[in-house]
Short mmCIF file of C-alpha atoms and ligand atoms in Angstrom, two decimals:
data_model
loop_
_atom_site.label_atom_id
_atom_site.label_comp_id
_atom_site.label_asym_id
_atom_site.label_seq_id
_atom_site.Cartn_x
_atom_site.Cartn_y
_atom_site.Cartn_z
CA MET A 1 -47.87 22.95 13.65
CA SER A 2 -46.99 23.91 10.03
CA LYS A 3 -43.48 24.63 9.11
CA LYS A 4 -42.25 28.03 7.60
CA VAL A 5 -40.57 27.34 4.44
CA ILE A 6 -38.59 29.42 1.72
CA ILE A 7 -37.91 28.04 -1.55
CA LEU A 8 -35.12 29.29 -3.43
CA GLY A 9 -34.62 28.07 -7.15
CA VAL A 10 -38.55 27.19 -7.05
CA THR A 11 -38.83 27.05 -11.07
CA GLY A 12 -36.39 24.12 -11.34
CA SER A 13 -37.19 20.60 -11.00
CA ILE A 14 -36.47 20.44 -7.19
CA GLY A 15 -38.11 23.51 -6.52
CA MET A 16 -41.27 22.28 -8.66
CA ASN A 17 -41.05 18.99 -6.94
CA ALA A 18 -41.07 20.75 -3.68
CA VAL A 19 -43.90 22.70 -4.42
CA ASP A 20 -45.92 19.38 -5.45
CA VAL A 21 -44.93 18.01 -1.86
CA ILE A 22 -46.19 21.03 -0.11
CA THR A 23 -49.29 21.41 -2.09
CA SER A 24 -50.05 17.87 -1.21
CA ASN A 25 -49.59 18.40 2.33
CA PRO A 26 -51.01 22.03 2.89
CA GLU A 27 -51.53 21.63 6.46
CA SER A 28 -47.91 20.93 7.13
CA PHE A 29 -46.15 23.70 5.59
CA GLU A 30 -46.44 27.59 5.20
CA VAL A 31 -44.57 28.74 2.18
CA VAL A 32 -43.38 32.44 3.06
CA ALA A 33 -41.33 33.29 0.29
CA VAL A 34 -39.98 31.89 -3.29
CA ALA A 35 -37.26 32.78 -5.65
CA ALA A 36 -36.06 32.25 -8.90
CA LEU A 37 -33.50 33.74 -11.00
CA ARG A 38 -35.41 34.09 -14.08
CA ASN A 39 -38.99 32.71 -14.95
CA LYS A 40 -40.78 35.66 -13.79
CA VAL A 41 -44.37 34.30 -14.74
CA GLN A 42 -44.07 30.65 -13.56
CA CYS A 43 -42.33 32.16 -10.35
CA GLU A 44 -45.45 34.45 -9.62
CA ALA A 45 -47.94 31.86 -10.44
CA VAL A 46 -46.34 29.33 -8.18
CA ALA A 47 -46.27 32.11 -5.41
CA ASN A 48 -49.97 32.76 -5.97
CA VAL A 49 -50.68 29.09 -5.52
CA LEU A 50 -48.73 28.90 -2.20
CA GLY A 51 -49.81 32.40 -1.11
CA ALA A 52 -46.13 33.32 -0.73
CA LYS A 53 -44.10 36.42 -1.74
CA ALA A 54 -42.29 36.13 -5.15
CA TYR A 55 -38.95 37.40 -5.74
CA VAL A 56 -37.26 37.22 -9.17
CA GLY A 57 -33.79 38.14 -10.43
CA GLU A 58 -30.16 38.16 -9.75
CA ASP A 59 -30.69 38.97 -6.05
CA ALA A 60 -33.93 37.24 -5.68
CA ALA A 61 -32.42 34.50 -3.37
CA ILE A 62 -30.91 36.74 -1.04
CA ARG A 63 -33.87 39.22 -0.83
CA ALA A 64 -36.03 36.34 0.00
CA VAL A 65 -34.05 35.20 2.86
CA SER A 66 -33.38 38.54 4.19
CA GLU A 67 -36.74 40.03 3.98
CA ASN A 68 -38.53 36.74 5.48
CA GLU A 69 -38.38 34.57 8.36
CA ALA A 70 -38.53 30.80 8.10
CA ASP A 71 -37.84 27.38 9.90
CA ILE A 72 -36.39 25.91 6.92
CA CYS A 73 -34.78 27.23 3.71
CA LEU A 74 -34.94 25.01 0.51
CA VAL A 75 -31.88 25.85 -1.21
CA SER A 76 -31.98 24.59 -4.83
CA THR A 77 -30.74 27.43 -7.09
CA VAL A 78 -28.15 26.43 -9.50
CA GLY A 79 -24.41 26.65 -8.74
CA LEU A 80 -22.21 28.90 -6.62
CA SER A 81 -25.33 31.38 -6.37
CA GLY A 82 -26.62 29.37 -3.79
CA LEU A 83 -23.65 29.96 -1.31
CA ALA A 84 -24.47 33.76 0.00
CA PRO A 85 -28.29 33.01 0.60
CA THR A 86 -27.23 29.82 2.41
CA LEU A 87 -24.97 31.74 4.74
CA LEU A 88 -27.56 34.38 5.46
CA ALA A 89 -30.13 31.74 6.18
CA ILE A 90 -27.58 30.17 8.70
CA GLU A 91 -26.89 33.35 10.15
CA LYS A 92 -30.53 33.89 10.56
CA GLY A 93 -31.07 30.47 12.30
CA MET A 94 -32.93 28.67 9.41
CA ASP A 95 -32.40 25.23 8.93
CA ILE A 96 -31.14 24.31 5.48
CA ALA A 97 -32.72 21.77 3.03
CA LEU A 98 -29.80 21.64 0.60
CA ALA A 99 -30.37 20.58 -3.04
CA THR A 100 -27.52 22.75 -4.48
CA LYS A 101 -24.68 20.51 -3.88
CA GLU A 102 -22.14 23.22 -5.08
CA VAL A 103 -22.63 25.07 -1.92
CA MET A 104 -21.08 22.03 0.15
CA VAL A 105 -18.65 21.19 -2.58
CA MET A 106 -17.28 24.82 -2.82
CA ALA A 107 -17.76 25.85 0.62
CA GLY A 108 -18.29 22.63 2.96
CA GLU A 109 -16.08 23.81 5.64
CA LEU A 110 -17.36 27.49 5.61
CA VAL A 111 -20.99 26.33 5.96
CA THR A 112 -20.65 23.49 8.22
CA THR A 113 -18.65 25.47 10.61
CA ALA A 114 -21.20 28.39 10.11
CA ALA A 115 -24.26 25.77 10.76
CA ALA A 116 -22.58 24.30 14.16
CA LYS A 117 -22.03 27.84 15.37
CA LYS A 118 -25.63 28.91 15.04
CA GLY A 119 -27.13 25.23 15.99
CA VAL A 120 -29.07 24.77 12.40
CA LYS A 121 -29.18 21.63 10.62
CA PHE A 122 -28.48 20.60 7.06
CA LEU A 123 -31.20 18.46 5.92
CA PRO A 124 -30.09 16.60 2.61
CA VAL A 125 -32.34 16.72 -0.48
CA ASP A 126 -30.19 14.75 -2.63
CA SER A 127 -31.53 11.16 -2.90
CA GLU A 128 -28.01 9.38 -1.93
CA HIS A 129 -27.57 11.92 0.96
CA SER A 130 -31.12 11.51 2.19
CA ALA A 131 -30.69 7.67 2.25
CA ILE A 132 -27.51 7.90 4.03
CA PHE A 133 -29.21 10.35 6.41
CA GLN A 134 -32.02 8.06 6.98
CA CYS A 135 -29.76 5.06 7.63
CA LEU A 136 -27.76 6.80 10.45
CA PRO A 137 -28.59 6.04 14.23
CA HIS A 138 -29.97 9.06 15.20
CA THR A 139 -31.60 12.05 13.77
CA SER A 140 -28.67 14.37 12.77
CA SER A 141 -27.19 14.85 9.50
CA GLN A 142 -23.89 16.00 11.09
CA PHE A 143 -21.91 13.76 13.45
CA PRO A 144 -19.61 13.81 15.08
CA LEU A 145 -19.26 17.34 13.94
CA PRO A 146 -15.95 19.07 14.58
CA THR A 147 -16.80 21.84 17.35
CA PRO A 148 -15.72 25.19 16.61
CA ALA A 149 -14.46 26.63 19.93
CA SER A 150 -16.70 29.54 19.72
CA ALA A 151 -19.75 27.34 19.68
CA SER A 152 -22.00 27.41 22.34
CA PRO A 153 -23.01 24.40 24.60
CA SER A 154 -26.46 24.12 23.19
CA ALA A 155 -25.49 24.93 19.51
CA THR A 156 -22.82 21.93 20.08
CA ARG A 157 -25.37 19.47 21.47
CA PHE A 158 -27.82 20.49 18.62
CA ALA A 159 -24.96 19.99 15.95
CA ARG A 160 -24.50 16.61 17.43
CA GLY A 161 -27.79 15.44 16.75
CA ILE A 162 -31.12 16.43 18.89
CA PRO A 163 -32.89 14.25 19.65
CA SER A 164 -29.83 12.03 20.40
CA LEU A 165 -31.47 8.86 21.23
CA PHE A 166 -28.26 7.34 22.74
CA PRO A 167 -24.73 8.61 23.05
CA ILE A 168 -22.35 8.16 20.25
CA PRO A 169 -18.96 7.85 21.77
CA SER A 170 -17.11 8.13 18.27
CA SER A 171 -18.14 7.85 14.66
CA PRO A 172 -19.77 4.49 14.21
CA ILE A 173 -19.64 5.01 10.18
CA LYS A 174 -17.03 2.66 8.69
CA LYS A 175 -17.83 3.52 5.07
CA LEU A 176 -20.59 5.50 3.06
CA ILE A 177 -21.64 3.80 -0.15
CA LEU A 178 -23.13 6.27 -2.76
CA THR A 179 -25.17 4.64 -5.68
CA ALA A 180 -24.76 5.58 -9.06
CA SER A 181 -27.05 5.07 -11.94
CA GLY A 182 -24.11 5.20 -14.12
CA GLY A 183 -25.99 7.81 -16.57
CA PRO A 184 -26.42 7.12 -20.29
CA PHE A 185 -22.74 6.18 -20.94
CA LEU A 186 -22.30 3.56 -18.68
CA ASP A 187 -21.14 0.93 -21.34
CA LYS A 188 -21.85 2.52 -24.80
CA PRO A 189 -20.46 4.29 -27.10
CA ASP A 190 -17.01 2.81 -26.96
CA ASP A 191 -15.66 6.14 -27.99
CA LEU A 192 -16.88 8.86 -25.71
CA SER A 193 -15.43 11.42 -27.74
CA THR A 194 -18.28 11.08 -30.44
CA VAL A 195 -20.85 11.74 -27.73
CA THR A 196 -23.23 15.04 -28.88
CA VAL A 197 -24.73 17.44 -26.48
CA ALA A 198 -28.35 15.71 -27.18
CA GLN A 199 -27.09 12.23 -26.38
CA ALA A 200 -25.61 13.62 -23.06
CA LEU A 201 -28.62 15.39 -22.31
CA ASN A 202 -30.51 12.11 -22.43
CA HIS A 203 -30.51 10.75 -19.04
CA PRO A 204 -32.11 7.24 -18.44
CA ARG A 205 -33.43 7.64 -15.06
CA TRP A 206 -34.25 11.23 -13.71
CA LYS A 207 -35.09 14.45 -15.73
CA MET A 208 -33.00 17.32 -14.50
CA GLY A 209 -31.57 20.56 -15.67
CA PRO A 210 -28.88 20.67 -18.26
CA LYS A 211 -25.69 21.14 -16.13
CA VAL A 212 -26.71 18.19 -13.62
CA THR A 213 -27.75 15.96 -16.43
CA ILE A 214 -24.30 16.46 -18.31
CA ASP A 215 -22.54 15.95 -14.81
CA SER A 216 -24.46 12.62 -14.18
CA SER A 217 -23.07 11.55 -17.57
CA THR A 218 -19.42 12.20 -16.78
CA MET A 219 -20.30 11.08 -13.24
CA MET A 220 -19.02 14.36 -11.98
CA ASN A 221 -22.38 14.59 -10.39
CA LYS A 222 -21.36 11.50 -8.04
CA GLY A 223 -17.89 13.16 -7.45
CA PHE A 224 -19.63 16.25 -6.32
CA GLU A 225 -21.85 13.84 -4.30
CA MET A 226 -18.90 12.42 -2.46
CA ILE A 227 -17.51 15.74 -1.58
CA GLU A 228 -21.00 16.75 -0.19
CA ALA A 229 -21.02 13.69 1.83
CA ARG A 230 -17.84 14.33 3.01
CA TRP A 231 -19.01 17.48 4.73
CA LEU A 232 -22.61 16.52 5.58
CA PHE A 233 -21.41 13.37 7.43
CA ASN A 234 -18.09 14.36 8.53
CA VAL A 235 -16.13 11.24 6.82
CA PRO A 236 -12.93 11.30 5.08
CA ILE A 237 -12.95 10.92 1.37
CA ASP A 238 -11.41 7.61 1.50
CA LYS A 239 -14.17 6.16 3.42
CA ILE A 240 -16.55 7.23 0.74
CA ASP A 241 -17.37 4.54 -2.19
CA ILE A 242 -19.33 4.65 -5.13
CA VAL A 243 -21.27 1.57 -6.64
CA VAL A 244 -23.10 1.62 -10.00
CA HIS A 245 -26.61 0.35 -9.43
CA PRO A 246 -28.61 1.36 -12.82
CA GLU A 247 -31.96 0.32 -11.20
CA SER A 248 -31.68 3.46 -8.95
CA ILE A 249 -33.66 1.39 -6.26
CA VAL A 250 -31.08 1.39 -3.42
CA HIS A 251 -30.58 5.24 -2.91
CA SER A 252 -27.12 4.74 -0.91
CA LEU A 253 -25.81 2.70 2.27
CA VAL A 254 -23.79 2.77 5.30
CA THR A 255 -21.53 0.09 6.70
CA PHE A 256 -20.98 0.56 10.15
CA VAL A 257 -17.83 -0.34 12.34
CA ASP A 258 -19.66 -3.95 13.72
CA GLY A 259 -20.01 -4.91 9.81
CA ALA A 260 -23.76 -4.11 9.65
CA THR A 261 -24.85 -2.11 6.28
CA LEU A 262 -27.83 -0.29 6.21
CA ALA A 263 -29.62 0.94 3.17
CA GLN A 264 -32.73 3.08 1.92
CA LEU A 265 -34.83 1.68 -0.87
CA SER A 266 -37.44 3.29 -2.88
CA PRO A 267 -38.74 3.59 -6.53
CA PRO A 268 -36.96 6.58 -8.11
CA ASP A 269 -38.91 9.59 -7.25
CA MET A 270 -37.15 12.86 -5.87
CA ARG A 271 -39.99 13.70 -3.97
CA VAL A 272 -39.26 11.09 -1.33
CA ALA A 273 -35.98 12.75 -0.19
CA ILE A 274 -37.47 16.16 -0.73
CA GLN A 275 -40.44 15.36 1.67
CA TYR A 276 -38.41 14.00 4.15
CA ALA A 277 -35.91 17.08 4.27
CA LEU A 278 -38.92 19.06 5.08
CA THR A 279 -40.73 16.87 7.42
CA HIS A 280 -37.77 15.56 9.60
CA PRO A 281 -37.80 14.25 12.13
CA ASN A 282 -41.18 13.21 11.19
CA ARG A 283 -42.57 11.17 8.14
CA ILE A 284 -46.09 12.05 6.69
CA LYS A 285 -48.26 10.19 4.02
CA ALA A 286 -47.86 10.54 0.39
CA GLU A 287 -49.25 8.80 -2.67
CA ARG A 288 -46.18 7.13 -4.01
CA GLU A 289 -45.39 4.11 -6.02
CA GLU A 290 -44.53 1.23 -3.53
CA LEU A 291 -41.54 -0.75 -3.65
CA ASP A 292 -42.12 -4.25 -5.11
CA LEU A 293 -39.00 -6.30 -4.88
CA ALA A 294 -40.83 -9.43 -6.12
CA ARG A 295 -41.73 -7.60 -9.09
CA LEU A 296 -38.36 -6.27 -9.69
CA GLY A 297 -36.79 -9.44 -9.05
CA SER A 298 -33.15 -8.51 -9.01
CA LEU A 299 -31.00 -5.46 -8.48
CA THR A 300 -27.58 -5.12 -9.88
CA PHE A 301 -24.32 -3.48 -8.68
CA ARG A 302 -20.88 -3.02 -9.95
CA ALA A 303 -17.80 -1.02 -9.71
CA PRO A 304 -17.52 2.29 -11.93
CA ASP A 305 -14.79 2.27 -14.53
CA PRO A 306 -11.98 4.63 -13.74
CA LYS A 307 -11.39 4.99 -17.51
CA ARG A 308 -14.76 5.91 -18.65
CA PHE A 309 -15.53 8.21 -15.68
CA PRO A 310 -11.96 9.87 -14.93
CA CYS A 311 -13.93 12.64 -12.99
CA LEU A 312 -14.18 10.24 -9.90
CA ASN A 313 -10.36 10.33 -9.30
CA LEU A 314 -10.14 13.88 -9.97
CA VAL A 315 -12.34 14.55 -7.07
CA ARG A 316 -10.40 12.37 -4.77
CA GLU A 317 -7.36 13.91 -5.92
CA ALA A 318 -9.15 17.71 -5.23
CA CYS A 319 -10.18 16.53 -1.73
CA ASN A 320 -6.63 15.21 -1.03
CA LEU A 321 -5.17 18.59 -2.06
CA GLY A 322 -7.88 20.26 0.18
CA GLY A 323 -8.09 23.86 0.52
CA CYS A 324 -9.91 25.45 -2.56
CA ALA A 325 -8.98 22.61 -4.96
CA PRO A 326 -12.63 21.28 -4.69
CA ALA A 327 -13.99 24.61 -5.13
CA ILE A 328 -11.55 25.04 -8.31
CA LEU A 329 -12.81 21.56 -9.58
CA ALA A 330 -16.41 22.77 -9.35
CA SER A 331 -15.84 26.16 -11.06
CA ALA A 332 -13.95 24.31 -13.84
CA ASP A 333 -16.63 21.85 -14.35
CA GLU A 334 -19.41 24.55 -14.63
CA TRP A 335 -17.18 26.49 -17.04
CA ALA A 336 -16.34 23.01 -19.05
CA VAL A 337 -20.02 22.06 -19.26
CA GLU A 338 -21.05 25.40 -20.29
CA GLN A 339 -18.68 25.31 -23.13
CA PHE A 340 -19.87 21.60 -24.13
CA LEU A 341 -23.49 22.79 -24.33
CA LYS A 342 -22.38 25.56 -26.47
CA GLY A 343 -20.56 23.19 -28.72
CA SER A 344 -17.10 24.99 -28.21
CA ILE A 345 -15.53 21.80 -26.96
CA GLY A 346 -16.11 17.86 -27.05
CA TYR A 347 -17.39 15.64 -24.66
CA MET A 348 -13.95 14.35 -23.21
CA ASP A 349 -12.67 17.85 -23.08
CA ILE A 350 -14.78 18.37 -20.04
CA ALA A 351 -12.67 15.99 -18.09
CA LYS A 352 -9.42 17.03 -19.39
CA SER A 353 -10.20 20.75 -18.81
CA LEU A 354 -10.94 19.79 -14.97
CA GLU A 355 -7.49 17.89 -14.96
CA ARG A 356 -5.57 20.74 -16.40
CA CYS A 357 -7.00 23.32 -14.15
CA LEU A 358 -6.56 21.29 -11.00
CA SER A 359 -2.93 20.31 -11.92
CA LYS A 360 -2.27 24.20 -11.99
CA ALA A 361 -4.38 24.83 -8.82
CA PRO A 362 -2.64 27.29 -6.46
CA LYS A 363 -2.92 26.39 -2.83
CA MET A 364 -5.51 28.48 -0.97
CA LYS A 365 -7.42 28.49 1.81
CA CYS A 366 -11.38 28.09 1.63
CA ASP A 367 -12.63 29.58 4.74
CA SER A 368 -14.66 32.75 3.54
CA LEU A 369 -17.26 33.60 1.18
CA GLU A 370 -14.25 35.89 -0.68
CA ALA A 371 -12.10 33.02 -0.79
CA VAL A 372 -14.52 30.70 -2.57
CA LEU A 373 -15.36 33.31 -5.23
CA GLU A 374 -11.57 33.93 -5.61
CA ALA A 375 -11.29 30.24 -6.48
CA ASP A 376 -14.09 30.33 -8.84
CA LYS A 377 -12.53 33.57 -10.68
CA TRP A 378 -9.29 31.86 -10.59
CA ALA A 379 -10.36 28.65 -12.26
CA ARG A 380 -12.50 30.45 -14.91
CA ALA A 381 -9.68 32.55 -15.65
CA GLU A 382 -7.17 29.82 -15.85
CA LEU A 383 -9.45 27.94 -18.49
CA SER A 384 -10.07 31.01 -20.62
CA LYS A 385 -6.71 31.31 -21.56
CA ASN A 386 -6.46 28.34 -23.66
MG1 MG B 1 -28.16 12.59 -6.45
#
């Protein structure tokens, strides 16, 4: 039986890789709608190939979700614009294949609570979270999820993982270990303040959009992934570690309370994670490069340098502050990266802007769409002052 799919942000790199996965397995999927912010011609061409409806423009994602029914909605829009359509898709009972990490970063509590209430699943598309998801002992991305009082018994059971192969008395996770390529500036240049836009956009491993490429170079992207993991797997931030692994073969690991550590490995290809999010709980055949450990010979790992990558500590700080602090950090980062790409601020000013904004962040709850938007507005206004 084929799965009905909606793709939001279809013209981006995740969206186009998802289209590749889907057109390689036409019998497994039926794409009902695709949406893009711009790139009307490309969006319509893709829709044509897939036999889907095309939506383009500011409200494209919302319209695609509200006017169509699907089993799963792939959210791969840029930034906060993914939040409202994600909430709507949850409300309509669709599972969410989540690529837009800002949604979890800025509104993790809001969306996980909404999903638990509706009994829908979050299926990670990010390679690291997909790896963790695949290492978990059953097929849920959310365990053990805090149960909202209003959740129905079936929704609760679902949120705790169906099918659950065996009962899990309490979380068996001791630690999540996210791997990081380290980006282009792992060791050089010595003085990061000299970094140009062109250098920062040149990621050694993955080809992605400009915002996420800059975030990878500052390791803010990894910081966001820590917050995303915190919500997806309901693990406190102090149990989430980062290890630099430049080869990008081990995509992440889970250490369990009994001392066992499981990892997921594959040659770097984002289609592996995208496909698993779309086919879960099944695996289907794909033409991919096979892992050849003997040819690789060795894999290397090391701790990230906190001086070169101050964003990682800012993320821990924001999580410990709680409330809207992570949302404020994410908005501040969007603003700062935009300014850097425009040439208005230097490379090291990105982290400095975040630190400044976080130090002034007001205590705000983050339990509604309005609160998240308010936090976003506050951060931008605060940074624009200077
Ligand atoms: Mg990632």
